[in-house]
Short mmCIF file of C-alpha atoms in Angstrom, two decimals:
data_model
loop_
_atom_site.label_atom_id
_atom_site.label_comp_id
_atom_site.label_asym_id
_atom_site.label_seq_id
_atom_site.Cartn_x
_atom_site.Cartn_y
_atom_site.Cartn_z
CA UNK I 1 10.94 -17.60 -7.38
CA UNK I 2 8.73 -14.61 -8.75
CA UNK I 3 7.27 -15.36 -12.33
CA UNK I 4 8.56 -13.63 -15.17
CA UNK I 5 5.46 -11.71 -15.97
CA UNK I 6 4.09 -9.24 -13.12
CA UNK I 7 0.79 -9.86 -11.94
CA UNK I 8 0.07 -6.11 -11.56
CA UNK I 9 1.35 -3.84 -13.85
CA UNK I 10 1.06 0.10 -13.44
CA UNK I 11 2.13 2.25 -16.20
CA UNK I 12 2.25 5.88 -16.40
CA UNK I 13 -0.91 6.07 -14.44
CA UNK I 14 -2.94 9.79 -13.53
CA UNK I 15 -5.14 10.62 -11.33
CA UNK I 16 -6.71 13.81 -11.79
CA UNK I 17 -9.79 15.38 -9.69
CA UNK I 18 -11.61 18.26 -10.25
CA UNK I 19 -12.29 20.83 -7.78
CA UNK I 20 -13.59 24.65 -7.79
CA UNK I 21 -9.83 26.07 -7.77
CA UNK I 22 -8.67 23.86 -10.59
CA UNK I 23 -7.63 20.42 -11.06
CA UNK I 24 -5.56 18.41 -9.27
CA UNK I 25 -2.90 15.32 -10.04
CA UNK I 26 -2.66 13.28 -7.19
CA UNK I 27 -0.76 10.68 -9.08
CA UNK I 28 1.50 11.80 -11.83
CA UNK I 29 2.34 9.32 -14.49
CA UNK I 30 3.29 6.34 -11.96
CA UNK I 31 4.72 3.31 -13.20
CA UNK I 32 5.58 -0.15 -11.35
CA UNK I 33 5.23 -4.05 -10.80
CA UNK I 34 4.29 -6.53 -8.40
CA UNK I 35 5.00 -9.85 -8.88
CA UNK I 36 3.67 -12.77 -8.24
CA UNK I 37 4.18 -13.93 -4.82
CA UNK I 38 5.68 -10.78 -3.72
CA UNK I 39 5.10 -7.66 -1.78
CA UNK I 40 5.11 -3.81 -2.68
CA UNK I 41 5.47 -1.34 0.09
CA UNK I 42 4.04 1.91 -0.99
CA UNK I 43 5.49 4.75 1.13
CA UNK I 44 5.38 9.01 1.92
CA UNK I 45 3.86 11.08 3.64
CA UNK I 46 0.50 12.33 3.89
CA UNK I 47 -0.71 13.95 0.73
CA UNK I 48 1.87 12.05 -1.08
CA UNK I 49 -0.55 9.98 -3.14
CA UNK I 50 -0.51 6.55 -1.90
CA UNK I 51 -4.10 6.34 -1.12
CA UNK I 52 -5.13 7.33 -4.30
CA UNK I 53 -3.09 4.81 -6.11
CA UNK I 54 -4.42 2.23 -4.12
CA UNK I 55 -8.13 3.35 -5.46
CA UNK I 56 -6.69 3.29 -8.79
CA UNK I 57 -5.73 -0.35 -9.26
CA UNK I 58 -9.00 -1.61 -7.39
CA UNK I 59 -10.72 0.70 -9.81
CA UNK I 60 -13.05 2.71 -6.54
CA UNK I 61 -12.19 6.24 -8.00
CA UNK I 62 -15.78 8.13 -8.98
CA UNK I 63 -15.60 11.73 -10.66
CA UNK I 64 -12.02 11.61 -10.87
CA UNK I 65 -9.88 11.16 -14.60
CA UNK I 66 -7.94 8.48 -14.51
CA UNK I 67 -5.24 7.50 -17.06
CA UNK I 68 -2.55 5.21 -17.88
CA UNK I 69 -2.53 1.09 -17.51
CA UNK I 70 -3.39 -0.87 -14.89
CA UNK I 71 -3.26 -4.77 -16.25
CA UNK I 72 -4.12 -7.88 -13.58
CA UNK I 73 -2.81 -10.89 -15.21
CA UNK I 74 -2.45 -8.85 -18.92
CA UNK I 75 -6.13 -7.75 -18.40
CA UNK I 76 -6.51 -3.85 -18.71
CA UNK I 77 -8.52 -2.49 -16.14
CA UNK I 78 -8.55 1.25 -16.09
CA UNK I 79 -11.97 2.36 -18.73
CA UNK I 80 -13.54 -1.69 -17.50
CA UNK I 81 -17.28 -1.24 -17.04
CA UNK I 82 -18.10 -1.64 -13.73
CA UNK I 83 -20.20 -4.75 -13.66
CA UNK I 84 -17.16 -6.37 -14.99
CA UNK I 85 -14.75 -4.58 -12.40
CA UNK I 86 -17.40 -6.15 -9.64
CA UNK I 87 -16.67 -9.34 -10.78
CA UNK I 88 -12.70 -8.89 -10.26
CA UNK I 89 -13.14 -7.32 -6.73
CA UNK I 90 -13.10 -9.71 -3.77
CA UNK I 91 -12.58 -12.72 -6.28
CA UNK I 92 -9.44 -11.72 -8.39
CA UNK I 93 -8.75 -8.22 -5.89
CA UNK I 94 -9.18 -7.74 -2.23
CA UNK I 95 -8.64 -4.91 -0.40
CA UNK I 96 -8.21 -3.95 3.44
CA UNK I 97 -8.82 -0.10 4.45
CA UNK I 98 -7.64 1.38 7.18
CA UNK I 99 -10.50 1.81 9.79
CA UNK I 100 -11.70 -1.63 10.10
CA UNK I 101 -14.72 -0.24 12.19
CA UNK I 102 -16.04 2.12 9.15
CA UNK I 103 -15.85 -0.50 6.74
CA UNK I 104 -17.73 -3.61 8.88
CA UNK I 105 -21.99 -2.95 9.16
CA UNK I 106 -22.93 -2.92 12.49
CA UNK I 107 -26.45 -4.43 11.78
CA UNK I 108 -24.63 -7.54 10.64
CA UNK I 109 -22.43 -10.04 12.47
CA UNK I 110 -19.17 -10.49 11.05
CA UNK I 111 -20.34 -14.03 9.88
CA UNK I 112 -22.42 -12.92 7.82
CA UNK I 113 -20.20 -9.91 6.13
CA UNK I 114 -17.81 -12.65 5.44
CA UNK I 115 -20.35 -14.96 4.33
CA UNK I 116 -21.95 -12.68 1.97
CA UNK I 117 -18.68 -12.30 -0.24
CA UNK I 118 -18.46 -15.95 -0.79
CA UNK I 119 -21.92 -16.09 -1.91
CA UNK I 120 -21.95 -12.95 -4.19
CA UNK I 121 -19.13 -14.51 -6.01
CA UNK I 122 -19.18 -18.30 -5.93
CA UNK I 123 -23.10 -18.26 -5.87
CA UNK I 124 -22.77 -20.86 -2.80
CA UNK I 125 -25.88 -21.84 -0.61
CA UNK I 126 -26.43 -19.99 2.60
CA UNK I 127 -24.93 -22.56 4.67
CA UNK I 128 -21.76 -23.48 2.92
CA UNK I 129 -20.90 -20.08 2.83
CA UNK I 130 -21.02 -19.53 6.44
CA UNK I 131 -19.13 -22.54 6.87
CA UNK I 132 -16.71 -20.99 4.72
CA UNK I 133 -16.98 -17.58 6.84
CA UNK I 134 -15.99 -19.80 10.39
CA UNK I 135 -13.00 -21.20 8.66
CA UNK I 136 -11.59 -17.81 7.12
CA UNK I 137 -12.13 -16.57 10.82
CA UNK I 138 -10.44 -19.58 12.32
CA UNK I 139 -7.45 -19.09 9.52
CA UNK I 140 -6.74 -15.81 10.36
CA UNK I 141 -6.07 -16.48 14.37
CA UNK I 142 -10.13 -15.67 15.75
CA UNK I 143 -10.38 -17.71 18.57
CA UNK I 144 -13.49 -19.95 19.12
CA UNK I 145 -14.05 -18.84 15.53
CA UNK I 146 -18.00 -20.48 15.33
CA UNK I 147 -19.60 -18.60 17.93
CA UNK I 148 -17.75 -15.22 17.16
CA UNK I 149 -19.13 -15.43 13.71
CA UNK I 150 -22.03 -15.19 15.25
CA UNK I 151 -20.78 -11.64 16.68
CA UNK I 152 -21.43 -8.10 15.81
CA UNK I 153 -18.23 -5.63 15.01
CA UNK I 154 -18.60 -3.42 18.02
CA UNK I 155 -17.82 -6.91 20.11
CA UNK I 156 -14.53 -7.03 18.95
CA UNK I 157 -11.23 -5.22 19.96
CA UNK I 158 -9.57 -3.36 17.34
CA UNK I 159 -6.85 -5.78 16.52
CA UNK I 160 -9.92 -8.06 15.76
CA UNK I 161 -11.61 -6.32 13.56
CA UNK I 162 -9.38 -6.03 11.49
CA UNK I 163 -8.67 -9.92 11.61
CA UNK I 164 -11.64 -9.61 10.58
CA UNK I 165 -11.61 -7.88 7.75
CA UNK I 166 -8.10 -9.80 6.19
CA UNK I 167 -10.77 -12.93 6.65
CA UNK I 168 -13.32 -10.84 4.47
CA UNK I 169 -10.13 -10.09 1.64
CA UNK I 170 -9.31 -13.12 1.94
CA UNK I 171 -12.11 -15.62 1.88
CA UNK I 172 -12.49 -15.83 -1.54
CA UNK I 173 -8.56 -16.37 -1.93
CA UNK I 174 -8.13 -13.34 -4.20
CA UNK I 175 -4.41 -13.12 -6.06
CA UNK I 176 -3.35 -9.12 -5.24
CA UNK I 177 -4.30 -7.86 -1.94
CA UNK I 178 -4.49 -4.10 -1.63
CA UNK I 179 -3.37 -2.77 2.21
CA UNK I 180 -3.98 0.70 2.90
CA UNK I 181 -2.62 1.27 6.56
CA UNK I 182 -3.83 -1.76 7.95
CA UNK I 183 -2.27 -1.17 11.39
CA UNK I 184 -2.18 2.40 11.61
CA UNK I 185 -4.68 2.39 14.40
CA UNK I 186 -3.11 -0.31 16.39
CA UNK I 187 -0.93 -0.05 19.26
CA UNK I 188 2.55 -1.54 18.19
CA UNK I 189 2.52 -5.39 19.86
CA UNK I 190 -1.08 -5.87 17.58
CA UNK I 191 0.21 -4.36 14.35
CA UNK I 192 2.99 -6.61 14.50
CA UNK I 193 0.94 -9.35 15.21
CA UNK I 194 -1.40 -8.50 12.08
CA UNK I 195 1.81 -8.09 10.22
CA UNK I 196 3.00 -11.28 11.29
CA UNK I 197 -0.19 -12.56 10.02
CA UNK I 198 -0.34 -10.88 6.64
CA UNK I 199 3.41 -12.24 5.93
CA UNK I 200 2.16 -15.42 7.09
CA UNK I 201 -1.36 -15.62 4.77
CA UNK I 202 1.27 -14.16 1.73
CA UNK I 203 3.91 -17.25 1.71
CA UNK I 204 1.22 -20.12 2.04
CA UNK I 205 -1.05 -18.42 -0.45
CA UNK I 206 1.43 -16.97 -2.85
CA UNK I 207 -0.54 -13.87 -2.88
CA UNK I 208 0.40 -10.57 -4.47
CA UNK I 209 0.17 -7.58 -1.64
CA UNK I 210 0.52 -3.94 -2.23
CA UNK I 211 1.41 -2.41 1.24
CA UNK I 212 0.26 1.39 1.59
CA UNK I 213 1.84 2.67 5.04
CA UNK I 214 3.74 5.84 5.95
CA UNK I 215 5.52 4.01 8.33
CA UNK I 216 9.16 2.65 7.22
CA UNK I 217 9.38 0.23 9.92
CA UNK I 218 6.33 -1.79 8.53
CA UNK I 219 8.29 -1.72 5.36
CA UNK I 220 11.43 -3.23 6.90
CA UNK I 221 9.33 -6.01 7.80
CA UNK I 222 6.71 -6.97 5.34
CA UNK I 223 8.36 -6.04 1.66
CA UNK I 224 10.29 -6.60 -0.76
CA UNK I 225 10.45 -3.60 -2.99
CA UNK I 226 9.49 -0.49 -1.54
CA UNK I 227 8.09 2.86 -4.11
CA UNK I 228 8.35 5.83 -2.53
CA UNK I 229 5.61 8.77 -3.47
CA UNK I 230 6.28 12.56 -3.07
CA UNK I 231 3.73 15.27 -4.45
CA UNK I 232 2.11 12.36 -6.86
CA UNK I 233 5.71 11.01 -8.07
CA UNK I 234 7.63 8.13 -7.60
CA UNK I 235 10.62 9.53 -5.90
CA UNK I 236 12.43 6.24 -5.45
CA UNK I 237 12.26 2.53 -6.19
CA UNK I 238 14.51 -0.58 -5.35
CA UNK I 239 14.55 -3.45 -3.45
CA UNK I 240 14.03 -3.44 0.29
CA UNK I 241 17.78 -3.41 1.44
CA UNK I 242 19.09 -1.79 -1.05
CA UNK I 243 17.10 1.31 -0.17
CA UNK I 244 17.39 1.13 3.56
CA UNK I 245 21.27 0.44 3.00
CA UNK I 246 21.79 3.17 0.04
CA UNK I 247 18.80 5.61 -0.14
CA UNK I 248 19.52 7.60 -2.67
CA UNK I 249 16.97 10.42 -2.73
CA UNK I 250 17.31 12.84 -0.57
CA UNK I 251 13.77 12.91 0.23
CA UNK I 252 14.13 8.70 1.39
CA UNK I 253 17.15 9.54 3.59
CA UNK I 254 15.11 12.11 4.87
CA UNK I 255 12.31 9.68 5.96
CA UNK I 256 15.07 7.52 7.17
CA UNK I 257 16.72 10.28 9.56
CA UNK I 258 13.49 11.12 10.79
CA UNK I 259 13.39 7.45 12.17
CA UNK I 260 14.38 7.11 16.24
CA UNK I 261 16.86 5.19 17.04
CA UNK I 262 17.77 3.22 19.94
CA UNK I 263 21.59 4.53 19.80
CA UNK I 264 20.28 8.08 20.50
CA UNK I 265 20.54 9.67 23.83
CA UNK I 266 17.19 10.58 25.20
CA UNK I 267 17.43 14.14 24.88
CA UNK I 268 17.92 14.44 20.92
CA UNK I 269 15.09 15.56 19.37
CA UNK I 270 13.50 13.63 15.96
CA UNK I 271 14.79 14.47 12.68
CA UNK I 272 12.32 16.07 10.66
CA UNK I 273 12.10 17.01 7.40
CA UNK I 274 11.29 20.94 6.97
CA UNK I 275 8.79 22.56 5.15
CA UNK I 276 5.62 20.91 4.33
CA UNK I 277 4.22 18.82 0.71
CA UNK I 278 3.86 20.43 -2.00
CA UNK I 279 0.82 22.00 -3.38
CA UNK I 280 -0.91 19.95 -6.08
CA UNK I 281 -2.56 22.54 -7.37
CA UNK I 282 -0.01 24.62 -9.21
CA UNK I 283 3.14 22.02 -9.55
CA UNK I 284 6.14 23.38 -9.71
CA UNK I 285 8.15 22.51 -13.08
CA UNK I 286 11.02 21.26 -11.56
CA UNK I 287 11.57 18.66 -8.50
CA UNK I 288 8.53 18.84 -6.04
CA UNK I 289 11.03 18.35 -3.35
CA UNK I 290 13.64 21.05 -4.15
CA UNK I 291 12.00 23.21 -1.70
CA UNK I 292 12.83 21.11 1.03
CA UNK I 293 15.65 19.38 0.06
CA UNK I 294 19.15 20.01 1.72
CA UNK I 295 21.20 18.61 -1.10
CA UNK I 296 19.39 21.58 -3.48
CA UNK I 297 20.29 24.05 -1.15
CA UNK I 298 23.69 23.36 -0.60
CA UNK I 299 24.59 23.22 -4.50
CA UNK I 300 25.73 25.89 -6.76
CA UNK I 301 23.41 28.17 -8.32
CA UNK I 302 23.28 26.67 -11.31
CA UNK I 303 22.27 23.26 -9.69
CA UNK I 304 19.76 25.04 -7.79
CA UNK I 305 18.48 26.42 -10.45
CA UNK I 306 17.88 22.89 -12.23
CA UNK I 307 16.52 21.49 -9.37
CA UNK I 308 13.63 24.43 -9.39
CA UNK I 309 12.97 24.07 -13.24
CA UNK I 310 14.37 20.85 -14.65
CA UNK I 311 11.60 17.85 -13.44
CA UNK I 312 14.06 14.86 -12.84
CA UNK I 313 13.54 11.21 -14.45
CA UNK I 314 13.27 8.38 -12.30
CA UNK I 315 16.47 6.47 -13.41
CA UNK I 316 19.43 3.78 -12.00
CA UNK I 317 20.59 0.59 -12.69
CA UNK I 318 20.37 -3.00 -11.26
CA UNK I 319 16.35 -2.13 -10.20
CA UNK I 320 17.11 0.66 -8.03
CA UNK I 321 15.97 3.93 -9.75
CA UNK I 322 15.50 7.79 -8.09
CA UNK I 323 14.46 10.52 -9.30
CA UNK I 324 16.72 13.12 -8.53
CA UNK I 325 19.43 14.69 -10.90
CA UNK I 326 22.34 14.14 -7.64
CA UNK I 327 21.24 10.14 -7.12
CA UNK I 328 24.30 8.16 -6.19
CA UNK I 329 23.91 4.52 -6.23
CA UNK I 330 26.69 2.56 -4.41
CA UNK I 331 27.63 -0.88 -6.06
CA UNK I 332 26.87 -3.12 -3.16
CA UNK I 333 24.52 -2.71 -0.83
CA UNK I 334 25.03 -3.62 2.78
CA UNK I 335 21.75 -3.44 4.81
CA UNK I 336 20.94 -6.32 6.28
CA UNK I 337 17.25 -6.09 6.70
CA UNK I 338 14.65 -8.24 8.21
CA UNK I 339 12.19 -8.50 4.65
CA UNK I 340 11.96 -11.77 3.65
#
């Protein structure tokens, strides 16, 4: 069972960066938990902001404003002087980006990347920590773990990189782990194994994961509350089958039709969503997604009209919320979903 308190807590947070043609939000006061034990799947489209969130919380954002709370354990980090923040990341934090290749040295063996994380923050002797680096690699699923520490990354397949890097997030046992599309590059038997492993890593560590991915399926597998981001915004929030059984903004039943399914004769094409993101350079005042949403352009005038100028509140009961001025949310939900 989760603990009362959150271990993460996110409260009206901005993220604001400047550029010659004005500046931009690409988070707009964005609020939410993650418990202990539990996992958040962040989720939109491109553009939609869930990068930049990510950077927020682990505190990597340079020349940008940010705003708001972000408390680990009731500590405030947002405005923490770096050295501090330093001392948080990879021993409190973790975080896995998406291109594992970009993010390992190649002058280095992966042994030693690993290694050098346990030394920088448990001051451990050279040897110990390598030790330590052959059994993070050996937890994680490397095979013959010893001599591939001794390896550099360009000797290892994709799926084993980034192995390698959850054994780098990991090795100092860290109690939130950030994932920014950690199998977006992988062909679909691999990411499931790496998701398999994650969920694995999660229960026998009690770890804390926030899951940024576009893709819904990932999210159907690994999480148990989902946010979902449009043009900087929270656009929805609730538990994982409530919102797969009962979306109820129009932009989350949108990413849900635009899901193939195996009923579907092989000649219909993919739902998509018209229209493109918004702008974040000139918001408009009312719902970023009026433009493209079917349920605005099938009301009245006067709803129309509400939708373009009246900015919605993320609000529901029983913790599924939307923010959209037409959200229905049924009593009982009836997806049956594979999340733990």
């Amino acid at each position: 069972m989760a603990d009362p308190a959150p271990l993460l807590t996110v409260r009206d947070l901005s993220v604001t960066f400047p550029t010659p043609r004005g500046p931009v939000r690409a988070v707009d006061s964005l609020s939410f938990d993650v418990p202990h034990g539990r996992t958040l799947g962040i989720v939109g489209e491109s553009g939609s902001g869930k990068s930049v969130t990510s950077l927020a919380v682990m505190g990597l954002h340079t020349g940008a404003e940010v705003t708001g709370s972000v408390t680990l354990d009731g500590r405030e980090l947002v405005g923490l002087p770096d050295r501090e923040l330093n001392r948080l990341r990879g021993r409190r934090t973790a975080m896995i980006f998406q291109d594992p290749l970009s993010s390992l040295h190649p002058y280095y063996t992966v042994g030693e990347q690993i290694a050098e994380h346990h030394r920088v923050h448990f001051g451990s002797r050279r040897a110990a920590a390598r030790a330590r680096a052959v059994e993070a690699l050996a937890e994680v699923g490397i095979p013959e773990p010893k001599r591939r520490a001794g390896e550099y990354p360009h000797q290892f397949s994709g799926g084993m990189r980034q192995r390698v890097m959850i054994a780098m997030a990991l090795v100092c046992e860290p109690d939130l782990l950030v994932a920014d599309e950690p199998t977006t590059a992988l062909d679909v038997t691999v990411q499931a194994q790496i998701l398999d492993l994650l969920a694995r890593l999660q229960q026998e560590r009690r770890l804390s994961v926030v899951m940024i991915t576009h893709d819904l399926g990932v999210v159907a597998r690994v999480a148990h509350e989902v946010l979902v981001m449009y043009g900087g915004r929270a656009a929805e929030q609730a538990p994982v089958d409530a919102l797969f059984a009962s979306p109820a903004h129009p932009y989350t039943r949108g990413l849900l039709d635009s899901l193939p399914r195996l009923d579907d004769p092989d000649d219909v094409p993919l739902r998509a969503i018209p229209g493109s993101p918004p702008s974040l350079l000139d918001p408009a005042p009312g719902c970023a997604f009026a433009p493209r949403c079917a349920r605005a352009a099938a009301g009245t005038a006067e709803e129309r009209d509400r939708c373009a100028t009246e900015r919605p509140v993320l609000g529901g009961h029983r913790g599924h919320a939307a923010a959209c001025h037409f959200a229905a949310f049924p009593a009982v939900p009836t997806y049956e979903g594979i999340a733990p």
